[in-house]
mmCIF file of C-alpha atoms in Angstrom:
data_model
loop_
_atom_site.group_PDB
_atom_site.id
_atom_site.type_symbol
_atom_site.label_atom_id
_atom_site.label_comp_id
_atom_site.label_asym_id
_atom_site.label_seq_id
_atom_site.Cartn_x
_atom_site.Cartn_y
_atom_site.Cartn_z
ATOM 1 C CA GLU V 1 -0.019 0.013 0.081
ATOM 2 C CA PRO V 2 1.388 3.335 -0.918
ATOM 3 C CA GLU V 3 2.556 5.693 2.024
ATOM 4 C CA VAL V 4 3.386 8.883 3.074
ATOM 5 C CA THR V 5 7.129 9.100 4.422
ATOM 6 C CA GLN V 6 8.659 11.297 6.510
ATOM 7 C CA THR V 7 12.261 11.970 8.096
ATOM 8 C CA PRO V 8 13.330 12.515 10.619
ATOM 9 C CA SER V 9 11.381 10.616 12.906
ATOM 10 C CA HIS V 10 12.686 12.401 15.995
ATOM 11 C CA GLN V 11 14.843 15.356 15.869
ATOM 12 C CA VAL V 12 15.977 17.494 18.951
ATOM 13 C CA THR V 13 17.168 20.651 18.425
ATOM 14 C CA GLN V 14 18.455 24.061 20.394
ATOM 15 C CA MET V 15 15.852 26.976 20.682
ATOM 16 C CA GLY V 16 16.919 29.451 17.773
ATOM 17 C CA GLN V 17 18.007 26.824 15.425
ATOM 18 C CA GLU V 18 16.378 26.207 12.132
ATOM 19 C CA VAL V 19 14.631 22.720 11.463
ATOM 20 C CA ILE V 20 13.633 21.345 8.205
ATOM 21 C CA LEU V 21 11.365 18.406 8.243
ATOM 22 C CA ARG V 22 11.067 16.310 5.257
ATOM 23 C CA CYS V 23 8.108 14.274 3.511
ATOM 24 C CA VAL V 24 7.582 12.348 0.504
ATOM 25 C CA PRO V 25 4.064 12.245 -0.233
ATOM 26 C CA ILE V 26 1.934 9.247 -2.171
ATOM 27 C CA SER V 27 3.260 9.699 -5.635
ATOM 28 C CA ASN V 28 -0.102 10.564 -7.430
ATOM 29 C CA HIS V 29 -1.281 12.959 -4.985
ATOM 30 C CA LEU V 30 -1.346 16.586 -5.559
ATOM 31 C CA TYR V 31 -2.638 18.060 -2.525
ATOM 32 C CA PHE V 32 -0.078 18.260 0.747
ATOM 33 C CA TYR V 33 -0.357 19.374 4.209
ATOM 34 C CA TRP V 34 1.530 19.975 7.228
ATOM 35 C CA TYR V 35 -0.230 19.429 10.601
ATOM 36 C CA ARG V 36 1.099 19.543 14.241
ATOM 37 C CA GLN V 37 0.086 17.923 17.497
ATOM 38 C CA ILE V 38 1.523 19.053 20.695
ATOM 39 C CA LEU V 39 1.755 16.528 23.103
ATOM 40 C CA GLY V 40 -1.676 15.448 24.588
ATOM 41 C CA GLN V 41 -3.468 17.902 22.501
ATOM 42 C CA LYS V 42 -5.793 17.561 19.250
ATOM 43 C CA VAL V 43 -4.212 17.777 15.716
ATOM 44 C CA GLU V 44 -3.855 21.409 14.144
ATOM 45 C CA PHE V 45 -3.601 22.085 10.633
ATOM 46 C CA LEU V 46 -0.755 24.313 9.673
ATOM 47 C CA VAL V 47 -0.709 24.603 5.757
ATOM 48 C CA SER V 48 -2.082 23.123 2.568
ATOM 49 C CA PHE V 49 -0.148 23.458 -0.676
ATOM 50 C CA TYR V 50 -1.358 22.568 -4.432
ATOM 51 C CA ASN V 51 0.085 23.430 -7.666
ATOM 52 C CA ASN V 52 3.588 24.526 -6.122
ATOM 53 C CA GLU V 53 1.949 27.421 -3.863
ATOM 54 C CA ILE V 54 -0.038 27.797 -0.327
ATOM 55 C CA SER V 55 -3.559 27.189 -0.810
ATOM 56 C CA GLU V 56 -4.448 27.420 2.675
ATOM 57 C CA LYS V 57 -2.553 28.637 6.110
ATOM 58 C CA SER V 58 -3.672 28.615 9.734
ATOM 59 C CA GLU V 59 -2.687 31.312 12.092
ATOM 60 C CA ILE V 60 -0.003 29.193 13.615
ATOM 61 C CA PHE V 61 2.006 29.195 10.299
ATOM 62 C CA ASP V 62 3.489 32.390 10.717
ATOM 63 C CA ASP V 63 6.572 33.998 9.161
ATOM 64 C CA GLN V 64 8.937 31.512 10.900
ATOM 65 C CA PHE V 65 7.481 28.810 8.905
ATOM 66 C CA SER V 66 7.747 27.786 5.326
ATOM 67 C CA VAL V 67 7.038 25.042 2.896
ATOM 68 C CA GLU V 68 8.664 24.093 -0.307
ATOM 69 C CA ARG V 69 8.397 21.467 -2.956
ATOM 70 C CA PRO V 70 12.154 21.269 -4.070
ATOM 71 C CA ASP V 71 11.730 18.595 -6.324
ATOM 72 C CA GLY V 72 9.062 16.355 -7.848
ATOM 73 C CA SER V 73 8.937 14.243 -4.612
ATOM 74 C CA ASN V 74 9.792 16.021 -1.854
ATOM 75 C CA PHE V 75 7.589 18.132 0.445
ATOM 76 C CA THR V 76 9.507 20.336 3.358
ATOM 77 C CA LEU V 77 8.340 22.101 6.391
ATOM 78 C CA LYS V 78 11.074 24.653 7.714
ATOM 79 C CA ILE V 79 11.217 26.267 10.971
ATOM 80 C CA ARG V 80 13.348 29.132 10.854
ATOM 81 C CA SER V 81 14.140 30.055 14.351
ATOM 82 C CA THR V 82 12.405 27.306 16.725
ATOM 83 C CA LYS V 83 10.746 28.158 20.384
ATOM 84 C CA LEU V 84 10.100 26.078 23.105
ATOM 85 C CA GLU V 85 6.489 25.813 22.045
ATOM 86 C CA ASP V 86 7.214 24.198 18.631
ATOM 87 C CA SER V 87 8.030 20.948 20.553
ATOM 88 C CA ALA V 88 5.245 18.576 18.894
ATOM 89 C CA MET V 89 4.554 15.986 16.378
ATOM 90 C CA TYR V 90 4.537 17.161 12.827
ATOM 91 C CA PHE V 91 2.559 15.019 10.350
ATOM 92 C CA CYS V 92 2.825 15.491 6.407
ATOM 93 C CA ALA V 93 -0.504 14.139 4.819
ATOM 94 C CA SER V 94 -1.215 14.015 1.171
ATOM 95 C CA SER V 95 -4.377 13.143 -1.016
ATOM 96 C CA GLU V 96 -5.396 12.808 -4.416
ATOM 97 C CA THR V 97 -7.493 15.510 -6.470
ATOM 98 C CA GLY V 98 -10.773 14.608 -7.999
ATOM 99 C CA LEU V 99 -13.592 13.203 -6.259
ATOM 100 C CA SER V 100 -11.788 10.197 -5.416
ATOM 101 C CA GLY V 101 -9.648 12.433 -3.246
ATOM 102 C CA ASN V 102 -11.786 11.441 -0.026
ATOM 103 C CA THR V 103 -8.744 9.758 1.585
ATOM 104 C CA ILE V 104 -6.143 12.090 3.488
ATOM 105 C CA TYR V 105 -3.371 9.992 4.204
ATOM 106 C CA PHE V 106 -0.666 10.813 7.286
ATOM 107 C CA GLY V 107 2.968 10.096 7.458
ATOM 108 C CA GLU V 108 4.154 8.483 10.672
ATOM 109 C CA GLY V 109 5.204 12.032 11.823
ATOM 110 C CA SER V 110 7.916 13.908 13.037
ATOM 111 C CA TRP V 111 8.653 14.342 16.714
ATOM 112 C CA LEU V 112 10.420 17.812 16.966
ATOM 113 C CA THR V 113 11.668 18.484 20.769
ATOM 114 C CA VAL V 114 12.970 21.981 21.312
ATOM 115 C CA VAL V 115 15.233 22.351 24.168
ATOM 116 C CA ALA S 1 -16.999 28.000 11.491
ATOM 117 C CA GLN S 2 -16.432 24.573 11.368
ATOM 118 C CA LYS S 3 -16.430 22.620 14.517
ATOM 119 C CA ILE S 4 -15.732 18.963 15.683
ATOM 120 C CA THR S 5 -16.864 17.563 19.132
ATOM 121 C CA GLN S 6 -16.040 14.497 20.508
ATOM 122 C CA THR S 7 -17.443 14.371 24.175
ATOM 123 C CA GLN S 8 -15.893 11.195 25.331
ATOM 124 C CA PRO S 9 -12.334 11.443 26.739
ATOM 125 C CA GLY S 10 -12.067 7.991 27.430
ATOM 126 C CA MET S 11 -13.827 4.755 26.912
ATOM 127 C CA PHE S 12 -13.278 1.208 27.885
ATOM 128 C CA VAL S 13 -14.800 -1.845 26.030
ATOM 129 C CA GLN S 14 -14.676 -5.647 26.462
ATOM 130 C CA GLU S 15 -13.044 -7.594 24.175
ATOM 131 C CA LYS S 16 -15.238 -8.808 21.302
ATOM 132 C CA GLU S 17 -17.855 -6.458 22.058
ATOM 133 C CA ALA S 18 -18.716 -3.607 19.858
ATOM 134 C CA VAL S 19 -18.235 0.300 21.032
ATOM 135 C CA THR S 20 -19.453 3.537 19.575
ATOM 136 C CA LEU S 21 -17.290 6.471 19.805
ATOM 137 C CA ASP S 22 -19.426 9.902 19.220
ATOM 138 C CA CYS S 23 -18.595 12.830 17.050
ATOM 139 C CA THR S 24 -20.644 15.585 16.277
ATOM 140 C CA TYR S 25 -19.524 18.673 14.073
ATOM 141 C CA ASP S 26 -21.171 21.776 12.783
ATOM 142 C CA THR S 27 -20.821 23.447 9.302
ATOM 143 C CA SER S 28 -22.749 25.752 7.281
ATOM 144 C CA ASP S 29 -21.330 24.188 3.852
ATOM 145 C CA PRO S 30 -23.325 21.735 2.120
ATOM 146 C CA SER S 31 -20.433 19.888 1.258
ATOM 147 C CA TYR S 32 -18.170 18.299 3.639
ATOM 148 C CA GLY S 33 -16.589 14.780 4.641
ATOM 149 C CA LEU S 34 -16.062 13.239 7.701
ATOM 150 C CA PHE S 35 -13.159 11.276 8.648
ATOM 151 C CA TRP S 36 -12.093 9.062 11.341
ATOM 152 C CA TYR S 37 -8.719 8.369 12.429
ATOM 153 C CA LYS S 38 -6.983 5.982 14.759
ATOM 154 C CA GLN S 39 -3.553 7.104 16.666
ATOM 155 C CA PRO S 40 -1.875 4.256 18.472
ATOM 156 C CA SER S 41 0.522 4.861 21.202
ATOM 157 C CA SER S 42 3.307 4.836 18.419
ATOM 158 C CA GLY S 43 1.958 8.019 17.154
ATOM 159 C CA GLU S 44 1.142 7.454 13.729
ATOM 160 C CA MET S 45 -2.404 8.408 12.111
ATOM 161 C CA ILE S 46 -4.240 5.694 10.592
ATOM 162 C CA PHE S 47 -6.934 6.589 8.313
ATOM 163 C CA LEU S 48 -9.887 4.472 8.976
ATOM 164 C CA ILE S 49 -13.180 5.593 7.482
ATOM 165 C CA TYR S 50 -14.482 8.275 5.364
ATOM 166 C CA GLN S 51 -18.573 9.597 4.819
ATOM 167 C CA GLY S 52 -19.268 12.357 2.354
ATOM 168 C CA SER S 53 -22.365 14.598 3.103
ATOM 169 C CA TYR S 54 -23.852 13.303 -0.020
ATOM 170 C CA ASP S 55 -23.414 9.851 0.616
ATOM 171 C CA GLN S 56 -26.871 7.930 0.952
ATOM 172 C CA GLN S 57 -25.328 4.878 2.727
ATOM 173 C CA ASN S 58 -23.606 4.574 5.821
ATOM 174 C CA ALA S 59 -19.737 4.092 5.172
ATOM 175 C CA THR S 60 -18.484 0.609 5.979
ATOM 176 C CA GLU S 61 -14.692 -0.640 6.241
ATOM 177 C CA GLY S 62 -14.230 -4.116 7.768
ATOM 178 C CA ARG S 63 -14.870 -3.697 11.442
ATOM 179 C CA TYR S 64 -15.687 -0.144 11.403
ATOM 180 C CA SER S 65 -18.655 1.389 10.315
ATOM 181 C CA LEU S 66 -20.001 5.276 10.447
ATOM 182 C CA ASN S 67 -23.798 5.996 12.110
ATOM 183 C CA PHE S 68 -24.006 9.170 10.140
ATOM 184 C CA GLN S 69 -27.421 11.114 10.883
ATOM 185 C CA LYS S 70 -26.998 14.422 8.848
ATOM 186 C CA ALA S 71 -29.898 16.095 10.536
ATOM 187 C CA ARG S 72 -28.461 15.412 14.046
ATOM 188 C CA LYS S 73 -24.890 16.383 12.592
ATOM 189 C CA SER S 74 -23.383 12.970 13.974
ATOM 190 C CA ALA S 75 -20.919 10.992 12.778
ATOM 191 C CA ASN S 76 -20.518 8.246 15.353
ATOM 192 C CA LEU S 77 -17.821 5.325 14.657
ATOM 193 C CA VAL S 78 -18.840 1.950 15.544
ATOM 194 C CA ILE S 79 -16.016 -0.767 15.836
ATOM 195 C CA SER S 80 -17.375 -4.182 16.031
ATOM 196 C CA ALA S 81 -15.854 -7.180 17.741
ATOM 197 C CA SER S 82 -13.196 -4.835 19.599
ATOM 198 C CA GLN S 83 -9.651 -6.347 19.575
ATOM 199 C CA LEU S 84 -6.988 -5.523 21.955
ATOM 200 C CA GLY S 85 -5.245 -3.820 19.155
ATOM 201 C CA ASP S 86 -7.859 -1.453 19.061
ATOM 202 C CA SER S 87 -6.624 -0.005 22.069
ATOM 203 C CA ALA S 88 -5.512 3.631 20.544
ATOM 204 C CA MET S 89 -6.639 7.348 20.502
ATOM 205 C CA TYR S 90 -9.296 7.645 17.762
ATOM 206 C CA PHE S 91 -10.003 11.318 16.205
ATOM 207 C CA CYS S 92 -13.046 12.564 14.027
ATOM 208 C CA ALA S 93 -12.124 15.213 11.654
ATOM 209 C CA MET S 94 -14.387 17.185 9.045
ATOM 210 C CA ARG S 95 -13.298 18.626 5.805
ATOM 211 C CA GLU S 96 -15.365 21.435 4.100
ATOM 212 C CA GLY S 97 -15.983 21.576 0.576
ATOM 213 C CA PHE S 98 -16.207 18.743 -2.262
ATOM 214 C CA PRO S 99 -12.814 16.253 -2.101
ATOM 215 C CA ASN S 100 -11.481 17.814 -5.160
ATOM 216 C CA GLN S 101 -11.049 21.200 -3.578
ATOM 217 C CA GLY S 102 -8.532 19.717 -0.962
ATOM 218 C CA GLY S 103 -9.759 21.295 2.258
ATOM 219 C CA LYS S 104 -8.026 21.092 5.279
ATOM 220 C CA LEU S 105 -9.221 18.769 8.034
ATOM 221 C CA ILE S 106 -10.406 20.144 11.343
ATOM 222 C CA PHE S 107 -10.179 17.309 14.205
ATOM 223 C CA GLY S 108 -11.810 16.633 17.492
ATOM 224 C CA GLN S 109 -10.271 16.402 20.516
ATOM 225 C CA GLY S 110 -10.124 12.543 20.661
ATOM 226 C CA THR S 111 -11.341 9.657 22.361
ATOM 227 C CA GLU S 112 -8.727 7.187 24.150
ATOM 228 C CA LEU S 113 -10.541 3.772 23.698
ATOM 229 C CA SER S 114 -9.250 0.738 26.006
ATOM 230 C CA VAL S 115 -10.092 -2.647 25.375
ATOM 231 C CA LYS S 116 -10.184 -4.959 28.385
ATOM 232 C CA PRO S 117 -9.416 -8.751 27.732
#
């Protein structure tokens, strides 16, 4: 079964450092998303990406965040200057276009710990 | 504004019994989709089942079924014949608009299900 893959699975970083989280969406999917889940809380939407541009972003997705699709397969989330409150699980997700795009698949997540 | 409510923070069920996890939603968009995900202790988000707002039949996927009551704005997940491996956090989520519009998911707070042997 095709899957969304994320790297790294876990990263510890110093406050103020830049972090890049990487994702390889399912190959025929064209919508990509990043979500985050602070420990013990619900999953929150960060940003959606379609046709090489951001289609929607949440209030959480401020200037310290950016997304990029640098090649035909990878989709990255960059956090420019990490804060303690950025510690969370970050999920990448993807879905097809068309009316069959009713399944949104998530990767296994990247745990980010900011110290 | 769209909203998802899961009122059961935790549930217990005996192995082999059925269990219903509640989810209510609120939206003004006539087109929307409802999703259920399972999150085991390892952390990944596993897609379980989907119901579109225009679907006439309740969705089923193996032991999972979705009890969709549109007038009451509820989309409860029913797990039949519970197994120990079903112990996990379960999230209900909603996306407004048609599937080809790629809208974001809004999640509920989750229900932690524990299956007793």
